[in-house]
Short mmCIF file of C-alpha atoms in Angstrom, two decimals:
data_model
loop_
_atom_site.label_atom_id
_atom_site.label_comp_id
_atom_site.label_asym_id
_atom_site.label_seq_id
_atom_site.Cartn_x
_atom_site.Cartn_y
_atom_site.Cartn_z
CA UNK A 72 27.15 9.55 -10.01
CA UNK A 73 26.52 9.88 -6.27
CA UNK A 74 29.64 10.09 -4.15
CA UNK A 75 29.32 7.60 -1.31
CA UNK A 76 30.45 8.80 2.12
CA UNK A 77 31.74 6.46 4.79
CA UNK A 78 29.00 7.36 7.27
CA UNK A 79 25.37 8.57 7.24
CA UNK A 80 23.01 9.53 10.01
CA UNK A 81 20.17 7.56 8.41
CA UNK A 82 20.55 4.62 6.03
CA UNK A 83 17.33 3.49 4.32
CA UNK A 84 17.37 -0.04 2.87
CA UNK A 85 14.99 0.10 -0.08
CA UNK A 86 14.12 3.05 -2.29
CA UNK A 87 10.57 2.26 -3.39
CA UNK A 88 7.54 4.14 -2.11
CA UNK A 89 8.36 3.96 1.61
CA UNK A 90 12.08 4.53 1.36
CA UNK A 91 11.49 7.52 -0.90
CA UNK A 92 8.60 8.90 1.17
CA UNK A 93 10.68 8.75 4.34
CA UNK A 94 13.69 10.29 2.60
CA UNK A 95 11.61 13.23 1.40
CA UNK A 96 9.85 13.73 4.73
CA UNK A 97 13.22 13.82 6.51
CA UNK A 98 14.16 16.80 4.32
CA UNK A 99 10.93 18.49 5.47
CA UNK A 100 11.20 17.71 9.19
CA UNK A 101 12.04 20.77 11.26
CA UNK A 102 15.21 20.35 13.29
CA UNK A 103 16.51 17.36 11.35
CA UNK A 104 19.69 18.17 9.45
CA UNK A 105 21.29 14.73 9.27
CA UNK A 106 22.70 12.95 6.24
CA UNK A 107 20.49 10.36 4.53
CA UNK A 108 21.42 7.48 2.23
CA UNK A 109 18.88 5.38 0.30
CA UNK A 110 20.17 2.04 -1.00
CA UNK A 111 18.14 0.45 -3.80
CA UNK A 112 19.08 -2.87 -5.41
CA UNK A 113 17.01 -2.21 -8.57
CA UNK A 114 16.53 1.46 -9.47
CA UNK A 115 14.28 0.45 -12.37
CA UNK A 116 11.81 -0.79 -9.70
CA UNK A 117 10.69 -3.39 -12.25
CA UNK A 118 9.62 -5.90 -9.60
CA UNK A 119 8.87 -3.55 -6.71
CA UNK A 120 5.39 -3.70 -5.19
CA UNK A 121 5.21 0.04 -5.87
CA UNK A 122 5.40 -0.63 -9.61
CA UNK A 123 2.59 -3.18 -9.49
CA UNK A 124 0.19 -1.17 -7.38
CA UNK A 125 -3.37 -0.39 -8.41
CA UNK A 126 -2.98 3.11 -6.89
CA UNK A 127 -6.14 3.30 -4.83
CA UNK A 128 -6.96 4.84 -1.47
CA UNK A 129 -9.84 4.15 0.91
CA UNK A 130 -11.11 5.23 4.28
CA UNK A 131 -13.14 2.06 4.67
CA UNK A 132 -11.17 0.38 7.44
CA UNK A 133 -12.42 -0.84 10.81
CA UNK A 134 -9.59 0.55 12.95
CA UNK A 135 -9.35 4.25 13.73
CA UNK A 136 -5.63 4.50 13.00
CA UNK A 137 -5.95 3.03 9.49
CA UNK A 138 -8.81 5.45 8.77
CA UNK A 139 -6.79 8.45 10.00
CA UNK A 140 -3.71 7.38 8.01
CA UNK A 141 -5.77 7.28 4.82
CA UNK A 142 -7.52 10.56 5.60
CA UNK A 143 -4.13 12.24 5.70
CA UNK A 144 -3.23 10.38 2.51
CA UNK A 145 -6.26 11.88 0.76
CA UNK A 146 -5.38 15.35 2.04
CA UNK A 147 -1.81 14.89 0.83
CA UNK A 148 -2.90 13.77 -2.64
CA UNK A 149 -5.38 16.63 -3.08
CA UNK A 150 -2.81 19.20 -1.91
CA UNK A 151 0.22 17.54 -3.44
CA UNK A 152 1.80 20.62 -5.00
CA UNK A 153 1.36 22.60 -1.76
CA UNK A 154 3.08 19.85 0.25
CA UNK A 155 5.88 19.92 -2.33
CA UNK A 156 6.51 23.59 -1.61
CA UNK A 157 4.17 25.00 -4.30
CA UNK A 158 6.80 24.18 -6.91
CA UNK A 159 5.11 24.96 -10.25
CA UNK A 160 7.00 22.04 -11.78
CA UNK A 161 5.11 19.64 -9.52
CA UNK A 162 1.83 18.46 -11.09
CA UNK A 163 -1.51 18.52 -9.33
CA UNK A 164 -2.74 15.06 -8.41
CA UNK A 165 -6.37 14.15 -8.93
CA UNK A 166 -8.25 11.78 -6.65
CA UNK A 167 -10.96 10.09 -8.68
CA UNK A 168 -13.50 9.33 -5.98
CA UNK A 169 -15.59 6.49 -7.40
CA UNK A 170 -15.33 4.86 -3.98
CA UNK A 171 -15.07 1.31 -2.75
CA UNK A 172 -18.23 -0.81 -2.68
CA UNK A 173 -18.10 -3.62 -0.13
CA UNK A 174 -20.83 -6.21 -0.73
CA UNK A 175 -22.15 -8.56 1.98
CA UNK A 176 -23.90 -11.81 1.16
CA UNK A 177 -24.48 -13.01 4.74
CA UNK A 178 -25.97 -11.38 7.85
CA UNK A 179 -22.74 -11.50 9.85
CA UNK A 180 -20.71 -9.56 7.29
CA UNK A 181 -23.60 -7.14 6.78
CA UNK A 182 -23.44 -6.36 10.51
CA UNK A 183 -19.67 -5.98 10.28
CA UNK A 184 -20.11 -3.45 7.48
CA UNK A 185 -22.64 -1.53 9.54
CA UNK A 186 -20.28 -1.36 12.54
CA UNK A 187 -17.42 -0.31 10.26
CA UNK A 188 -19.57 2.43 8.72
CA UNK A 189 -20.38 3.78 12.16
CA UNK A 190 -16.68 3.89 13.11
CA UNK A 191 -15.78 5.59 9.82
CA UNK A 192 -18.58 8.12 10.09
CA UNK A 193 -17.55 8.98 13.66
CA UNK A 194 -14.16 10.02 12.26
CA UNK A 195 -15.66 12.12 9.48
CA UNK A 196 -15.62 9.64 6.62
CA UNK A 197 -18.46 9.74 4.10
CA UNK A 198 -19.21 6.01 4.09
CA UNK A 199 -22.87 5.06 3.67
CA UNK A 200 -24.40 1.73 4.65
CA UNK A 201 -26.75 0.69 1.85
CA UNK A 202 -29.56 -1.81 1.46
CA UNK A 203 -29.69 -4.03 -1.61
CA UNK A 204 -32.37 -1.79 -3.12
CA UNK A 205 -30.27 1.34 -2.53
CA UNK A 206 -27.28 -0.29 -4.24
CA UNK A 207 -29.47 -1.33 -7.18
CA UNK A 208 -30.90 2.19 -7.56
CA UNK A 209 -27.43 3.75 -7.75
CA UNK A 210 -25.77 0.98 -9.79
CA UNK A 211 -28.42 -0.98 -11.71
CA UNK A 212 -25.84 -3.09 -13.56
CA UNK A 213 -25.06 -5.23 -10.47
CA UNK A 214 -26.70 -8.64 -10.08
CA UNK A 215 -27.62 -8.54 -6.38
CA UNK A 216 -29.82 -11.58 -5.75
CA UNK A 217 -27.40 -12.89 -3.09
CA UNK A 218 -26.47 -9.50 -1.57
CA UNK A 219 -27.96 -8.23 1.70
CA UNK A 220 -26.17 -4.89 2.12
CA UNK A 221 -23.13 -2.87 1.16
CA UNK A 222 -20.89 0.02 2.18
CA UNK A 223 -19.90 2.78 -0.23
CA UNK A 224 -18.00 6.07 0.12
CA UNK A 225 -17.78 8.65 -2.68
CA UNK A 226 -15.62 11.12 -0.74
CA UNK A 227 -11.81 10.92 -0.87
CA UNK A 228 -11.87 7.28 -1.88
CA UNK A 229 -10.79 5.91 -5.23
CA UNK A 230 -7.89 6.11 -7.70
CA UNK A 231 -4.91 8.45 -7.88
CA UNK A 232 -1.63 8.58 -9.79
CA UNK A 233 0.68 6.82 -7.38
CA UNK A 234 3.52 6.68 -9.89
CA UNK A 235 3.73 10.47 -10.04
CA UNK A 236 3.68 10.75 -6.24
CA UNK A 237 6.51 8.22 -6.02
CA UNK A 238 8.52 10.01 -8.71
CA UNK A 239 8.30 13.33 -6.88
CA UNK A 240 9.18 11.82 -3.51
CA UNK A 241 12.45 10.69 -5.13
CA UNK A 242 13.10 13.91 -7.06
CA UNK A 243 12.46 16.21 -4.11
CA UNK A 244 14.41 14.03 -1.70
CA UNK A 245 17.43 14.18 -4.01
CA UNK A 246 17.09 17.95 -4.36
CA UNK A 247 16.96 18.12 -0.56
CA UNK A 248 20.35 16.44 -0.29
CA UNK A 249 19.42 12.76 0.10
CA UNK A 250 21.86 10.36 -1.58
CA UNK A 251 20.33 7.52 -3.64
CA UNK A 252 22.65 4.72 -4.76
CA UNK A 253 22.24 1.57 -6.83
CA UNK A 254 23.64 -1.15 -4.57
CA UNK A 255 22.48 -3.87 -2.22
CA UNK A 256 22.94 -4.43 1.50
CA UNK A 257 24.49 -7.87 1.99
CA UNK A 258 25.43 -7.68 5.69
CA UNK A 259 24.54 -5.66 8.77
CA UNK A 260 27.02 -5.29 11.63
CA UNK A 261 25.89 -4.68 15.20
CA UNK A 262 27.70 -3.34 18.26
CA UNK A 263 29.32 -5.87 20.62
CA UNK A 264 26.34 -5.71 22.99
CA UNK A 265 23.95 -6.31 20.07
CA UNK A 266 21.85 -3.27 20.93
CA UNK A 267 22.54 -1.17 17.85
CA UNK A 268 23.52 -1.41 14.21
CA UNK A 269 26.90 0.14 13.52
CA UNK A 270 27.30 -0.36 9.77
CA UNK A 271 25.96 -1.96 6.62
CA UNK A 272 28.08 -3.78 4.05
CA UNK A 273 27.16 -3.33 0.39
CA UNK A 274 27.44 -5.75 -2.51
CA UNK A 275 29.95 -3.38 -4.08
CA UNK A 276 32.23 -3.97 -1.07
CA UNK A 277 31.70 -0.61 0.61
CA UNK A 278 31.04 -0.45 4.34
CA UNK A 279 28.85 2.42 5.50
CA UNK A 280 28.57 3.44 9.16
CA UNK A 281 25.13 4.55 10.25
CA UNK A 282 23.27 6.21 13.09
CA UNK A 283 19.88 4.70 12.20
CA UNK A 284 18.96 1.95 9.77
CA UNK A 285 15.45 1.76 8.29
CA UNK A 286 14.11 -1.46 6.79
CA UNK A 287 12.02 -0.32 3.82
CA UNK A 288 12.59 -3.48 1.81
CA UNK A 289 9.01 -4.30 0.81
CA UNK A 290 8.48 -8.03 0.26
CA UNK A 291 12.19 -8.60 1.04
CA UNK A 292 11.77 -7.21 4.56
CA UNK A 293 12.55 -10.51 6.27
CA UNK A 294 15.87 -10.91 4.42
CA UNK A 295 16.93 -7.43 5.56
CA UNK A 296 15.79 -8.08 9.13
CA UNK A 297 17.64 -11.39 9.31
CA UNK A 298 20.91 -9.65 8.50
CA UNK A 299 20.40 -7.75 11.76
CA UNK A 300 19.56 -10.97 13.60
CA UNK A 301 15.89 -10.01 13.74
CA UNK A 302 12.81 -12.00 12.71
CA UNK A 303 9.80 -10.52 10.94
CA UNK A 304 6.49 -12.13 9.85
CA UNK A 305 6.58 -10.64 6.34
CA UNK A 306 6.62 -12.71 3.17
CA UNK A 307 6.02 -12.15 -0.56
CA UNK A 308 2.62 -13.29 -1.81
CA UNK A 309 1.33 -13.04 -5.36
CA UNK A 310 -1.51 -10.71 -6.31
CA UNK A 311 -2.86 -10.67 -9.87
CA UNK A 312 -4.23 -7.74 -11.87
CA UNK A 313 -6.18 -7.86 -15.14
CA UNK A 314 -7.16 -4.87 -17.27
CA UNK A 315 -10.01 -5.61 -19.66
CA UNK A 316 -12.15 -3.98 -22.30
CA UNK A 317 -15.92 -4.56 -22.31
CA UNK A 318 -17.98 -4.95 -25.47
CA UNK A 319 -20.90 -3.46 -23.54
CA UNK A 320 -19.37 -0.81 -21.25
CA UNK A 321 -21.20 0.54 -18.24
CA UNK A 322 -22.96 3.92 -18.39
CA UNK A 323 -21.26 5.21 -15.20
CA UNK A 324 -18.12 4.73 -13.13
CA UNK A 325 -17.75 1.32 -11.52
CA UNK A 326 -16.81 1.62 -7.85
CA UNK A 327 -13.96 -0.55 -6.67
CA UNK A 328 -16.25 -3.45 -5.91
CA UNK A 329 -15.15 -5.99 -3.32
CA UNK A 330 -17.14 -9.08 -4.17
CA UNK A 331 -17.83 -11.85 -1.64
CA UNK A 332 -15.97 -14.19 -4.03
CA UNK A 333 -12.70 -12.45 -3.11
CA UNK A 334 -12.17 -10.62 -6.39
CA UNK A 335 -12.33 -6.87 -6.81
CA UNK A 336 -13.10 -4.86 -9.94
CA UNK A 337 -13.29 -1.16 -10.82
CA UNK A 338 -13.25 1.41 -13.59
CA UNK A 339 -9.87 2.15 -15.18
CA UNK A 340 -10.50 5.03 -17.60
CA UNK A 341 -12.30 3.53 -20.61
CA UNK A 342 -11.33 0.07 -19.41
CA UNK A 343 -11.82 -1.95 -16.23
CA UNK A 344 -9.40 -3.47 -13.74
CA UNK A 345 -9.89 -6.64 -11.72
CA UNK A 346 -7.65 -8.15 -9.09
CA UNK A 347 -7.44 -11.32 -7.09
CA UNK A 348 -5.22 -13.50 -4.92
CA UNK A 349 -4.67 -17.06 -6.13
CA UNK A 350 -6.83 -19.76 -4.53
CA UNK A 351 -3.67 -21.26 -3.09
CA UNK A 352 -1.81 -18.34 -1.52
CA UNK A 353 1.59 -19.43 -0.20
CA UNK A 354 4.74 -17.42 0.31
CA UNK A 355 6.77 -17.32 -2.90
CA UNK A 356 10.39 -16.71 -3.75
CA UNK A 357 11.45 -13.06 -3.99
CA UNK A 358 12.04 -13.45 -7.73
CA UNK A 359 8.98 -15.62 -8.51
CA UNK A 360 6.68 -13.64 -10.80
CA UNK A 361 5.41 -16.65 -12.72
CA UNK A 362 1.88 -16.05 -14.00
CA UNK A 363 -1.06 -18.43 -13.51
CA UNK A 364 -2.99 -17.90 -16.73
CA UNK A 365 -5.85 -20.14 -15.58
CA UNK A 366 -6.83 -17.69 -12.83
CA UNK A 367 -8.73 -15.36 -15.17
CA UNK A 368 -10.84 -18.07 -16.81
CA UNK A 369 -11.42 -20.15 -13.69
CA UNK A 370 -11.92 -17.51 -10.98
CA UNK A 371 -11.80 -13.84 -11.90
CA UNK A 372 -13.91 -13.57 -15.04
CA UNK A 373 -16.70 -15.90 -13.79
CA UNK A 374 -17.03 -13.83 -10.61
CA UNK A 375 -16.96 -10.53 -12.49
CA UNK A 376 -19.51 -11.66 -15.08
CA UNK A 377 -21.81 -13.10 -12.40
CA UNK A 378 -21.83 -9.85 -10.42
CA UNK A 379 -22.03 -7.62 -13.53
CA UNK A 380 -23.81 -9.54 -16.34
CA UNK A 381 -22.94 -6.72 -18.76
CA UNK A 382 -19.37 -8.05 -18.58
CA UNK A 383 -20.21 -11.31 -20.34
CA UNK A 384 -18.18 -10.15 -23.35
CA UNK A 385 -14.81 -8.79 -22.31
CA UNK A 386 -11.23 -8.97 -23.54
CA UNK A 387 -8.13 -8.85 -21.34
CA UNK A 388 -5.75 -6.22 -22.71
CA UNK A 389 -3.11 -6.26 -19.97
CA UNK A 390 -2.23 -8.42 -16.98
CA UNK A 391 0.51 -8.64 -14.38
CA UNK A 392 1.42 -10.22 -11.09
CA UNK A 393 3.10 -8.40 -8.21
CA UNK A 394 4.00 -9.18 -4.63
CA UNK A 395 2.26 -8.08 -1.46
CA UNK A 396 4.60 -7.56 1.49
CA UNK A 397 2.28 -9.77 3.49
CA UNK A 398 2.28 -9.53 7.29
CA UNK A 399 1.26 -13.03 8.34
CA UNK A 400 0.40 -11.93 11.89
CA UNK A 401 -2.37 -9.44 11.15
CA UNK A 402 -1.91 -7.92 7.64
CA UNK A 403 -1.13 -4.46 9.06
CA UNK A 404 1.96 -2.27 8.94
CA UNK A 405 4.92 -2.98 11.24
CA UNK A 406 6.58 0.26 12.30
CA UNK A 407 9.07 1.67 14.76
CA UNK A 408 12.23 0.50 16.46
CA UNK A 409 13.16 -3.03 17.38
CA UNK A 410 12.82 -3.67 21.11
CA UNK A 411 16.51 -4.62 21.50
CA UNK A 412 18.32 -3.28 18.42
CA UNK A 413 17.19 0.26 19.15
CA UNK A 414 18.37 2.01 15.98
CA UNK A 415 16.89 -0.60 13.61
CA UNK A 416 13.53 0.78 12.42
CA UNK A 417 10.78 -1.02 10.54
CA UNK A 418 8.56 0.23 7.70
CA UNK A 419 7.22 -3.15 6.67
CA UNK A 420 4.32 -5.54 6.18
CA UNK A 421 1.80 -3.25 4.50
CA UNK A 422 -0.09 -6.15 2.91
CA UNK A 423 -1.40 -4.13 -0.02
CA UNK A 424 -2.11 -0.86 1.81
CA UNK A 425 1.31 0.63 1.18
CA UNK A 426 0.86 3.29 -1.46
CA UNK A 427 -2.13 4.94 0.21
CA UNK A 428 -0.42 4.86 3.60
CA UNK A 429 2.97 6.15 2.46
CA UNK A 430 2.35 9.90 3.05
CA UNK A 431 1.28 9.55 6.70
CA UNK A 432 3.74 6.80 7.56
CA UNK A 433 6.69 8.49 5.86
CA UNK A 434 5.91 11.61 7.90
CA UNK A 435 5.55 9.60 11.11
CA UNK A 436 8.81 7.66 10.80
CA UNK A 437 10.62 10.91 9.96
CA UNK A 438 9.27 12.36 13.22
CA UNK A 439 10.29 9.23 15.11
CA UNK A 440 13.85 9.55 13.80
CA UNK A 441 14.06 13.30 14.35
CA UNK A 442 12.29 13.59 17.71
CA UNK A 443 12.08 10.09 19.15
CA UNK A 444 8.26 10.27 19.03
CA UNK A 445 5.28 10.65 16.72
CA UNK A 446 3.94 14.20 16.71
CA UNK A 447 1.43 14.56 13.88
CA UNK A 448 -0.40 11.25 14.20
CA UNK A 449 0.22 8.58 16.83
CA UNK A 450 1.26 5.46 14.91
CA UNK A 451 2.07 3.34 17.97
CA UNK A 452 -0.76 0.83 17.22
CA UNK A 453 1.52 -0.38 14.39
CA UNK A 454 4.54 -0.74 16.68
CA UNK A 455 6.91 -3.68 16.30
CA UNK A 456 6.30 -4.53 19.98
CA UNK A 457 3.11 -6.34 18.99
CA UNK A 458 5.18 -8.73 16.88
CA UNK A 459 7.22 -9.74 19.92
CA UNK A 460 4.08 -10.25 22.03
CA UNK A 461 2.07 -11.81 19.14
CA UNK A 462 -0.70 -9.28 19.84
CA UNK A 463 -2.72 -8.85 16.68
CA UNK A 464 -3.92 -5.46 15.55
CA UNK A 465 -7.50 -6.21 14.54
CA UNK A 466 -8.51 -4.83 11.17
CA UNK A 467 -11.60 -6.40 9.62
CA UNK A 468 -11.46 -4.59 6.28
CA UNK A 469 -8.61 -6.48 4.64
CA UNK A 470 -8.67 -7.08 0.90
#
């Protein structure tokens, strides 16, 4: 059992993918030798967004910073053991690059895809802008009567084992001296002038003094922020996943296909995986994981079978619902220090991009804590300041 000290240099609220990534990166950051505590309310991670992820990574964004973050993510995945100190116990991670296939059924979105491809290509991504005939030649199983164009990238874009990455972030952080405890922050105390957090109070009754507090609370980010007297436009929203078997399987990998209907579908080993938001997409309670069983029959399967007629006969073999930590302002990450409470740092609002962005953003926040600035990759476009000014970070490639 971890012995809890009365004070830590860095207290991380939430031990899922971002809390664990940051904890590990702090152990790797030159010049940082502070003490680190990670507080996790459910160490089984049963309901964490990390546990419900589809473990994919893409470079197909429209903003340069999101592209660069994922490019580092791909490099990290492909060189995972090297980043983990060439420990022979650490497995190699594979990146199965079947790519994302964005499909456009109207001229405006086709032009958006073309502009996005040009931005991605300028940064070294392998995205190709395809005509309907080019898509049909490469993937003849699609029904494309309504499609005008598409974007596809077969380089460093696809599926990886996010669970293993998460597991080793935790293991290596612990070996590097980070303390992980099963507890819950129930109160945050600030200095008399309100400009810094001085301590957190735990459900167990312990009070822990802290130099820096990091909000890595996933869909619960607002609840953590409110304890510090801070507001945050992050709420839990349901996202559904269905794994199905096909009586007539495809003869090649299915790219992660983003259909104009709003559903997405891809290969999953010998099976296939489809995902979708509900038609009505409100904020839900933190513990609401109730499943809408009509969604498959009424929305997901009709869209899948229309786009890929070979999927007329399929059988769902697994299904689950998880929560996006949904940033209602612009569906992009919220990072960095609060403008008034200077030692309260955000790692929030990833809106479904979290797992793929965790290597670069964990590294960046570790640098921010250690040096007061980003050194490897400038993450200031994600800064919390835009929340105060209501200045949206424009990203057109949101799923």
